Short mmCIF file of N, CA and C in Angstrom, two decimals:
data_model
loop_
_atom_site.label_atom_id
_atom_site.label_comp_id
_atom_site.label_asym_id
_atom_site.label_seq_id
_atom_site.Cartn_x
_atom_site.Cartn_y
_atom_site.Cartn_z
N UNK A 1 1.07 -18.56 32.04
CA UNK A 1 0.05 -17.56 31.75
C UNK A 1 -0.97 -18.20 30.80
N UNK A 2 -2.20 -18.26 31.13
CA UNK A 2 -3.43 -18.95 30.13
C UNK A 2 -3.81 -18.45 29.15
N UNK A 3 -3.24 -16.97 28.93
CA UNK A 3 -3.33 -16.50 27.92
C UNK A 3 -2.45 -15.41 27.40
N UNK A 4 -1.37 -15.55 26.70
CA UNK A 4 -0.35 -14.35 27.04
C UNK A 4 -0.73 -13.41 26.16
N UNK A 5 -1.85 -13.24 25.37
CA UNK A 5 -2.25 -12.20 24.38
C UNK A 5 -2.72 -10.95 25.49
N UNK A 6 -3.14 -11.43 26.88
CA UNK A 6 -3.60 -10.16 27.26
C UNK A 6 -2.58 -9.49 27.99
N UNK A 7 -1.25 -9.66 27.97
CA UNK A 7 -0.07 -9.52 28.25
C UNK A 7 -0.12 -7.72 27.20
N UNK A 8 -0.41 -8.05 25.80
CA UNK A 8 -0.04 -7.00 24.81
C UNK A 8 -1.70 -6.28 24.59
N UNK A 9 -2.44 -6.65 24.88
CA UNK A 9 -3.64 -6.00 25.15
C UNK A 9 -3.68 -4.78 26.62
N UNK A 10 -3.14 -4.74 27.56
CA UNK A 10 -2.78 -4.27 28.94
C UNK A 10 -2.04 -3.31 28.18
N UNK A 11 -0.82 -3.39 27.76
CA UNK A 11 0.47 -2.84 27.38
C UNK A 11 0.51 -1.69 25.68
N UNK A 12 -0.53 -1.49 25.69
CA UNK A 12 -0.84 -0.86 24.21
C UNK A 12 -1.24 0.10 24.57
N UNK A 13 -0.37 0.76 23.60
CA UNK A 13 -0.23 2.28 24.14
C UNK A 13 -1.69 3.08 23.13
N UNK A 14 -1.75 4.21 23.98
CA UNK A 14 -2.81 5.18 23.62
C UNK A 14 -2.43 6.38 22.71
N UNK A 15 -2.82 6.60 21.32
CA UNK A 15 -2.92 7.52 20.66
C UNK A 15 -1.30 7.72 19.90
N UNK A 16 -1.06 6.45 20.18
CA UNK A 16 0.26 6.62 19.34
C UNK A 16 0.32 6.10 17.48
N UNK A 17 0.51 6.43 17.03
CA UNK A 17 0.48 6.08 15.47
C UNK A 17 1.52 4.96 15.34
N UNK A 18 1.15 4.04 14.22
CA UNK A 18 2.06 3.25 13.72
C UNK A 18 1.87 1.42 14.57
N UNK A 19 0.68 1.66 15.39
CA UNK A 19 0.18 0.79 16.29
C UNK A 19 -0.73 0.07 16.08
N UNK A 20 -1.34 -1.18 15.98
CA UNK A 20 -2.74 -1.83 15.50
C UNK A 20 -2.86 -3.22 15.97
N UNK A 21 -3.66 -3.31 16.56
CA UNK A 21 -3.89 -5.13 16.63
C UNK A 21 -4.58 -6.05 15.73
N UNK A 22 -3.96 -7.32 16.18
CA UNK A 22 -4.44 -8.17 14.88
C UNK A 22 -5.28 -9.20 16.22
N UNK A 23 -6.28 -10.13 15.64
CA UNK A 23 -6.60 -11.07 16.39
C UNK A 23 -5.78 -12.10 15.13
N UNK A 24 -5.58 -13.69 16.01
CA UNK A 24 -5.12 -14.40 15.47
C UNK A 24 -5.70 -15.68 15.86
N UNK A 25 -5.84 -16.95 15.51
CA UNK A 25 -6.51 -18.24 15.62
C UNK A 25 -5.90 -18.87 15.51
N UNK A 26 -5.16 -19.76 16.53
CA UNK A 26 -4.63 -20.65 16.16
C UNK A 26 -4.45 -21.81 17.03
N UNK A 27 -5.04 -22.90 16.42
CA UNK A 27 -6.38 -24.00 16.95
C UNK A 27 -7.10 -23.92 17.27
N UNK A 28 -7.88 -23.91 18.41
CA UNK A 28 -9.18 -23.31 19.26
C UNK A 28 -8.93 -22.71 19.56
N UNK A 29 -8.17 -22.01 20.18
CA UNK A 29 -7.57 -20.65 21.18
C UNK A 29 -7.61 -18.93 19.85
N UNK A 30 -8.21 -18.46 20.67
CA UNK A 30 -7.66 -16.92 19.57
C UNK A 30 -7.07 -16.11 21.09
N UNK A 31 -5.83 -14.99 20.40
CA UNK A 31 -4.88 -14.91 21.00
C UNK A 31 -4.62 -13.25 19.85
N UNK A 32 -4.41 -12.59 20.72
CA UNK A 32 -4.53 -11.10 20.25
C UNK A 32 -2.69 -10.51 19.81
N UNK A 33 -2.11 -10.23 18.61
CA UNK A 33 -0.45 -9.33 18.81
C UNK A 33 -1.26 -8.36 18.21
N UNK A 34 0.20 -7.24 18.12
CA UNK A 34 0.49 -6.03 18.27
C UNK A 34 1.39 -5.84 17.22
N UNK A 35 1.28 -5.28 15.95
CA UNK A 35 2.17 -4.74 15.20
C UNK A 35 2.47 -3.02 15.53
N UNK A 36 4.02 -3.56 15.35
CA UNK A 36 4.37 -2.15 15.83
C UNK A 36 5.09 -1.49 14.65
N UNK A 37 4.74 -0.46 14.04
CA UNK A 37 5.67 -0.16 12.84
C UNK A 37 5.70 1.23 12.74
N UNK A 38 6.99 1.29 12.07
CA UNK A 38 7.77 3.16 12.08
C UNK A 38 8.11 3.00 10.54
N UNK A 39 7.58 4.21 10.38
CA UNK A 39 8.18 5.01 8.39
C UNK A 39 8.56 6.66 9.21
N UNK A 40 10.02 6.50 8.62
CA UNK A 40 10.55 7.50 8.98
C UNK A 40 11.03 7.74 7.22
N UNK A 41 11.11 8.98 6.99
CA UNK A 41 11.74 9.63 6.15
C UNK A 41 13.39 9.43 5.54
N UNK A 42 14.22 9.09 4.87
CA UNK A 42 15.71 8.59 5.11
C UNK A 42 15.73 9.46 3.65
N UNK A 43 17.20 10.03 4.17
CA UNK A 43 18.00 10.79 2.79
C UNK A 43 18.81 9.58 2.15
N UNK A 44 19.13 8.14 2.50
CA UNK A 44 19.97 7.66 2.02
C UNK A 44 19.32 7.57 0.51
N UNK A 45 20.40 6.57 -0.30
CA UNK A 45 19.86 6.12 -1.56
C UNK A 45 18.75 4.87 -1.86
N UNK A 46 19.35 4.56 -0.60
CA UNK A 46 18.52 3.14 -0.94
C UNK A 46 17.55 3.07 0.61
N UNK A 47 16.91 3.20 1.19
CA UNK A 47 15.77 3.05 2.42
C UNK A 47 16.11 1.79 2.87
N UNK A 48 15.89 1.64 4.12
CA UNK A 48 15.79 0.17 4.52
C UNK A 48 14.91 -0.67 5.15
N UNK A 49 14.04 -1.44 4.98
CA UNK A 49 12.96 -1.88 5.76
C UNK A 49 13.23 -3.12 6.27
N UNK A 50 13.29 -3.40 6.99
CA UNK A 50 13.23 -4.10 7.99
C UNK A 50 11.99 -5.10 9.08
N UNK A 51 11.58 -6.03 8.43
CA UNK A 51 10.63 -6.83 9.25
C UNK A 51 10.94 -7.88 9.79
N UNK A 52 10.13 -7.83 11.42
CA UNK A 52 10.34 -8.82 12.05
C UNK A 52 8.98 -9.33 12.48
N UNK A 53 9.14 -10.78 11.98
CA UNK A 53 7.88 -11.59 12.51
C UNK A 53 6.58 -11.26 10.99
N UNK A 54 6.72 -11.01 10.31
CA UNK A 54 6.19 -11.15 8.98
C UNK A 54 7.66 -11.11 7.71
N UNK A 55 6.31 -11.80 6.13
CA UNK A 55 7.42 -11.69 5.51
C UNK A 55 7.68 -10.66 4.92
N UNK A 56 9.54 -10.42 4.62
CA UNK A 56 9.61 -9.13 4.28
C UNK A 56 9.15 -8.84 2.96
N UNK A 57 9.21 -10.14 2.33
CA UNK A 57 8.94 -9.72 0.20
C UNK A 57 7.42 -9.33 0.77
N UNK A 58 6.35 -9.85 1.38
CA UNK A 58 5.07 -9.48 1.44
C UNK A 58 5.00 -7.96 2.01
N UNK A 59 5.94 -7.85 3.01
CA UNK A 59 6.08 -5.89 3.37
C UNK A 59 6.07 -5.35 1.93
N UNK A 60 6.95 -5.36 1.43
CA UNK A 60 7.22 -4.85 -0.09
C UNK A 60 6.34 -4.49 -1.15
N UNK A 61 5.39 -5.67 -0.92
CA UNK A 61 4.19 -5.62 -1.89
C UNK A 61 2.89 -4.64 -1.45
N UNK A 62 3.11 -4.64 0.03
CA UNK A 62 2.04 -3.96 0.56
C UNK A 62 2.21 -2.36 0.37
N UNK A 63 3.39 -2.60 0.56
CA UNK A 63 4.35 -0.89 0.06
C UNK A 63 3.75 -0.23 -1.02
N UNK A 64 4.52 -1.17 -2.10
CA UNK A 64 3.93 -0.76 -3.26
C UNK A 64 2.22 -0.36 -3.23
N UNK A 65 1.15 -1.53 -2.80
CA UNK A 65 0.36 -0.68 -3.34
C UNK A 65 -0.15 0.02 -2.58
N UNK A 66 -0.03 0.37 -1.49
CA UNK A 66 -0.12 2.12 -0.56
C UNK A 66 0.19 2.83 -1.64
N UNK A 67 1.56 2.98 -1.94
CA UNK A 67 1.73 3.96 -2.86
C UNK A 67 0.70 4.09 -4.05
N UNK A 68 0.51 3.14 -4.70
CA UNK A 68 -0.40 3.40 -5.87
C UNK A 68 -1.69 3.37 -5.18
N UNK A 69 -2.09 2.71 -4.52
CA UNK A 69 -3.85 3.11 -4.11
C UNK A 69 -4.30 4.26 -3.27
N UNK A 70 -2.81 4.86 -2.42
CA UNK A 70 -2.83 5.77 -1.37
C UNK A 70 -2.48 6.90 -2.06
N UNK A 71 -1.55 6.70 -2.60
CA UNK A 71 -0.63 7.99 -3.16
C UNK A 71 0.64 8.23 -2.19
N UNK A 72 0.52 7.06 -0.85
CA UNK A 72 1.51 7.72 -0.01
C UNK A 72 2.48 6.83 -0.18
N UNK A 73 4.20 8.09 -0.87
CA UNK A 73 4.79 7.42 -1.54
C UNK A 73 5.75 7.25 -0.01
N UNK A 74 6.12 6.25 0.03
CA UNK A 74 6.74 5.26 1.11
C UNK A 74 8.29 4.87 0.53
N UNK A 75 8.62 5.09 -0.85
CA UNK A 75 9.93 4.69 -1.33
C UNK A 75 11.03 5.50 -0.84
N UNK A 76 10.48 6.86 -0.35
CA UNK A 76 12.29 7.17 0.36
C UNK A 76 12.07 7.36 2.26
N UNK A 77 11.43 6.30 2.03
CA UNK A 77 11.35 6.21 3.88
C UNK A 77 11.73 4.99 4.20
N UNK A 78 12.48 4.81 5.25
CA UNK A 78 13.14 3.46 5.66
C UNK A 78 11.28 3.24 6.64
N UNK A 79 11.58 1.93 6.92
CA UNK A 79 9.79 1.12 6.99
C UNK A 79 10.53 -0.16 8.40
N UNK A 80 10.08 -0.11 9.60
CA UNK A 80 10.38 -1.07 10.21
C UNK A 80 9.20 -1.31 10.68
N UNK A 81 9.07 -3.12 10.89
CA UNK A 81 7.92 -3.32 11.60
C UNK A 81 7.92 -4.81 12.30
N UNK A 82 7.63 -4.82 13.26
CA UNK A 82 7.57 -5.86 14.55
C UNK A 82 6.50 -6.33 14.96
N UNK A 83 6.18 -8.05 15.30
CA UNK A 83 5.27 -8.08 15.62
C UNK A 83 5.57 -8.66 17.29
N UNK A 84 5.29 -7.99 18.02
CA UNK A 84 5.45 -7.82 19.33
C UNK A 84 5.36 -9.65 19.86
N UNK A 85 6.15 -9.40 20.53
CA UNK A 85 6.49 -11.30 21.27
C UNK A 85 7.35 -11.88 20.44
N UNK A 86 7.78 -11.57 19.72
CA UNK A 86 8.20 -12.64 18.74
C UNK A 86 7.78 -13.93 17.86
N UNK A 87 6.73 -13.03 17.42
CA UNK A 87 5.75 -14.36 16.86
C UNK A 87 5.69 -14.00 15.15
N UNK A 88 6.16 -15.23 14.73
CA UNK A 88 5.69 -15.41 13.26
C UNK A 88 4.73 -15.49 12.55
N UNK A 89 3.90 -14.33 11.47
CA UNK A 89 2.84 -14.49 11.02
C UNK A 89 3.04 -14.27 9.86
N UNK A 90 1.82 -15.69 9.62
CA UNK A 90 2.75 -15.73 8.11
C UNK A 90 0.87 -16.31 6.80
N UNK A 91 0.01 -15.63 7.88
CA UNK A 91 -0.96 -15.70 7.03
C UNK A 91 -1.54 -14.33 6.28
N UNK A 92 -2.30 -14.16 5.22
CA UNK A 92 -2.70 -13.11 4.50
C UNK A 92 -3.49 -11.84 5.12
N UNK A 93 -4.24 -12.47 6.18
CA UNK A 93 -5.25 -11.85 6.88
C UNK A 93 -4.74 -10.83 7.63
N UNK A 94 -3.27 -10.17 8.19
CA UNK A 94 -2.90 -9.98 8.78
C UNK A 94 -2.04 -8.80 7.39
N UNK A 95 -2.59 -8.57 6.32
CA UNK A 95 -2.49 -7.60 5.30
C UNK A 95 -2.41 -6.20 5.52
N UNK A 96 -3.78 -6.13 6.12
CA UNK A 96 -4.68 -4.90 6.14
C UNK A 96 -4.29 -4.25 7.97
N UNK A 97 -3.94 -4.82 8.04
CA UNK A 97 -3.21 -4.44 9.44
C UNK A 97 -2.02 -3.82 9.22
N UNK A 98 -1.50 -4.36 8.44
CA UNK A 98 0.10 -3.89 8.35
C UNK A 98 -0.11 -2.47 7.79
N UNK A 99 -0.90 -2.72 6.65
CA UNK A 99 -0.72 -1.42 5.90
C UNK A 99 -1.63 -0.70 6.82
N UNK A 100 -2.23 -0.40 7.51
CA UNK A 100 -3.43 0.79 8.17
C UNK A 100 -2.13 0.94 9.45
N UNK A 101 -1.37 0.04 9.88
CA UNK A 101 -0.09 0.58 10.68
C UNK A 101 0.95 1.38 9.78
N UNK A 102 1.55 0.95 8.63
CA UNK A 102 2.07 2.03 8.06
C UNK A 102 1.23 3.24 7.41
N UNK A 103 0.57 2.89 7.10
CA UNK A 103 -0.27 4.48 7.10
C UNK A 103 -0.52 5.44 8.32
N UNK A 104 -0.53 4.41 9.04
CA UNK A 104 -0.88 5.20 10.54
C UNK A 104 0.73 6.04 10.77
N UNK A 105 1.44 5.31 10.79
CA UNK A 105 3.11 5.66 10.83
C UNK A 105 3.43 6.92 10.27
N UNK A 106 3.05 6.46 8.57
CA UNK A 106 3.31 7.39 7.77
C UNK A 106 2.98 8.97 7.80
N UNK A 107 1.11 9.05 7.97
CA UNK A 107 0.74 9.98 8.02
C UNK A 107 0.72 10.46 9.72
N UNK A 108 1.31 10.01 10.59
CA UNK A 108 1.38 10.36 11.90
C UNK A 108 0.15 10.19 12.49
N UNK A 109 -0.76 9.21 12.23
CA UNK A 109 -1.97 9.66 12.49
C UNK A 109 -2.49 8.15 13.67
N UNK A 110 -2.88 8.15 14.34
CA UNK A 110 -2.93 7.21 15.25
C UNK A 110 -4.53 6.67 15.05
N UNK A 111 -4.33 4.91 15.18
CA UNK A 111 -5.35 4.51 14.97
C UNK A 111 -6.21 4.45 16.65
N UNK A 112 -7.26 4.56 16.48
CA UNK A 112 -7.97 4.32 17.92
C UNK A 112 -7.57 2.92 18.74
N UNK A 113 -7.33 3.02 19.69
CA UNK A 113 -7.03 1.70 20.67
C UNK A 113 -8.09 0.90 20.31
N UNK A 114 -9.51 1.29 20.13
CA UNK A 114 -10.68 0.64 19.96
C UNK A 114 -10.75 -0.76 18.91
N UNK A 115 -9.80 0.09 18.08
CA UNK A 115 -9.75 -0.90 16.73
C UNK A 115 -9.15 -2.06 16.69
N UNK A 116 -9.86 -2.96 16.24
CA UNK A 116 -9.03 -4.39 15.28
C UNK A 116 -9.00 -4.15 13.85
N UNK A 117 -7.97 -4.24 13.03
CA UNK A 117 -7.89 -4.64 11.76
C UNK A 117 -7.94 -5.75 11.19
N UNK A 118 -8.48 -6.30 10.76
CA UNK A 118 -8.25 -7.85 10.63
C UNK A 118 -8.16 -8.19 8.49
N UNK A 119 -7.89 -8.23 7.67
CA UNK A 119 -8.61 -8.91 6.06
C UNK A 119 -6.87 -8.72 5.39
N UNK A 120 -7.22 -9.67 4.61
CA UNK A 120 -6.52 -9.53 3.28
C UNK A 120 -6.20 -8.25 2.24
N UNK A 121 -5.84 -7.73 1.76
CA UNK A 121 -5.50 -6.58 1.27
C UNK A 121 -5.38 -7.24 -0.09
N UNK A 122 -5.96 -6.66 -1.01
CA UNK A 122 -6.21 -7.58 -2.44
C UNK A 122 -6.36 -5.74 -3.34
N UNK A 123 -7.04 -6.40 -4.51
CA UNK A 123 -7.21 -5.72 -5.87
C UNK A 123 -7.42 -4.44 -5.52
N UNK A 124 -6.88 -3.27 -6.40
CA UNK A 124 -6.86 -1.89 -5.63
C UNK A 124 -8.63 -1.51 -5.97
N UNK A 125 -9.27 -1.82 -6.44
CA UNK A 125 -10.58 -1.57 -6.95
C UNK A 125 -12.17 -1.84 -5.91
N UNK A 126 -11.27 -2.23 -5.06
CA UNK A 126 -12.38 -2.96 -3.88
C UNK A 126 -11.88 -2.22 -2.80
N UNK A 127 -11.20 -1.27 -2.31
CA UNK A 127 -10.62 -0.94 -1.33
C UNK A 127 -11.06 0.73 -0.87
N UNK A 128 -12.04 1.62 -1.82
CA UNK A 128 -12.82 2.62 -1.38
C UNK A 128 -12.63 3.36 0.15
N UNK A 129 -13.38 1.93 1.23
CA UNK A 129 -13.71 2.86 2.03
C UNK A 129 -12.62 2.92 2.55
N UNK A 130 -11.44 1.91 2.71
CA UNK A 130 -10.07 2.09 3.35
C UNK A 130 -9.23 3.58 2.53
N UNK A 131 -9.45 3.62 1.43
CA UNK A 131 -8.86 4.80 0.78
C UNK A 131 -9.15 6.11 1.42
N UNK A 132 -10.50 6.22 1.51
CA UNK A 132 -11.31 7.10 2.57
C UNK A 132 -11.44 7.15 3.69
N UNK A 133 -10.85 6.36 4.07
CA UNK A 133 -10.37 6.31 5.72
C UNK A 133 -8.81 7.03 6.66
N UNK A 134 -8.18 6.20 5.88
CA UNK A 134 -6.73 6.23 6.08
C UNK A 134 -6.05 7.37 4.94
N UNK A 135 -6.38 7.31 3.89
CA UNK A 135 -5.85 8.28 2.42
C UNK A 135 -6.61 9.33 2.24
N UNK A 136 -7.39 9.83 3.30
CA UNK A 136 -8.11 11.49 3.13
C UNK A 136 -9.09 11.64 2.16
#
């Protein structure tokens, strides 16, 4: 296949929450995944999150600051998230994706098929219009 990104471009579902694409570069070729991620609610004591194909201490951090920049507290919800094919991503850029998929998750709210997410997720002070986007 000459390009297996349009494999998960075809296959992306409509109006479902917790869904977002990333573009990715890597060498000359750019090549499109699919993070797929669920926040479900859990009575246990301890939540469990679970990532595959990113790192998990970086899930963690992103957690955290949803909660503080969002308000959406994510600590008693177990958090899984996949990046479709089995592919390892393990650059920064691929931040702001994750979290606009768990927000999407969280608040049930589905991002448009239309969309790419693509940036770094940095200092809570620069982040406005995403607050106003995704955080009401």
């Amino acid at each position: 296949m000459p390009n297996p990104s349009t494999f998960f471009l075809a296959e992306r579902p409509q109006n479902v929450a917790g869904s977002v694409l990333y573009p990715a570069w890597k060498g000359q070729g750019r090549s499109w995944w699919k993070f797929r991620l669920l926040v479900s609610a859990t009575n246990l004591g301890m939540p469990r999150r679970t990532a595959i194909g990113v790192d998990h201490n970086r899930v963690s951090l992103l957690v955290a600051m949803l909660d503080k920049i969002c308000g959406l507290h994510l600590s008693g919800s177990d958090i899984f998230i996949n990046v479709a094919g089995g592919v390892r991503v393990e650059e920064p850029a691929v931040d702001l994706g994750v979290v606009a998929a768990m927000a999407s998750s969280f608040l049930d709210k589905p991002i448009d098929a239309r969309t790419v997410v693509l940036g770094k997720w940095g200092l809570p002070e620069k982040f406005g219009l995403f607050r106003k986007w995704m955080c009401g």
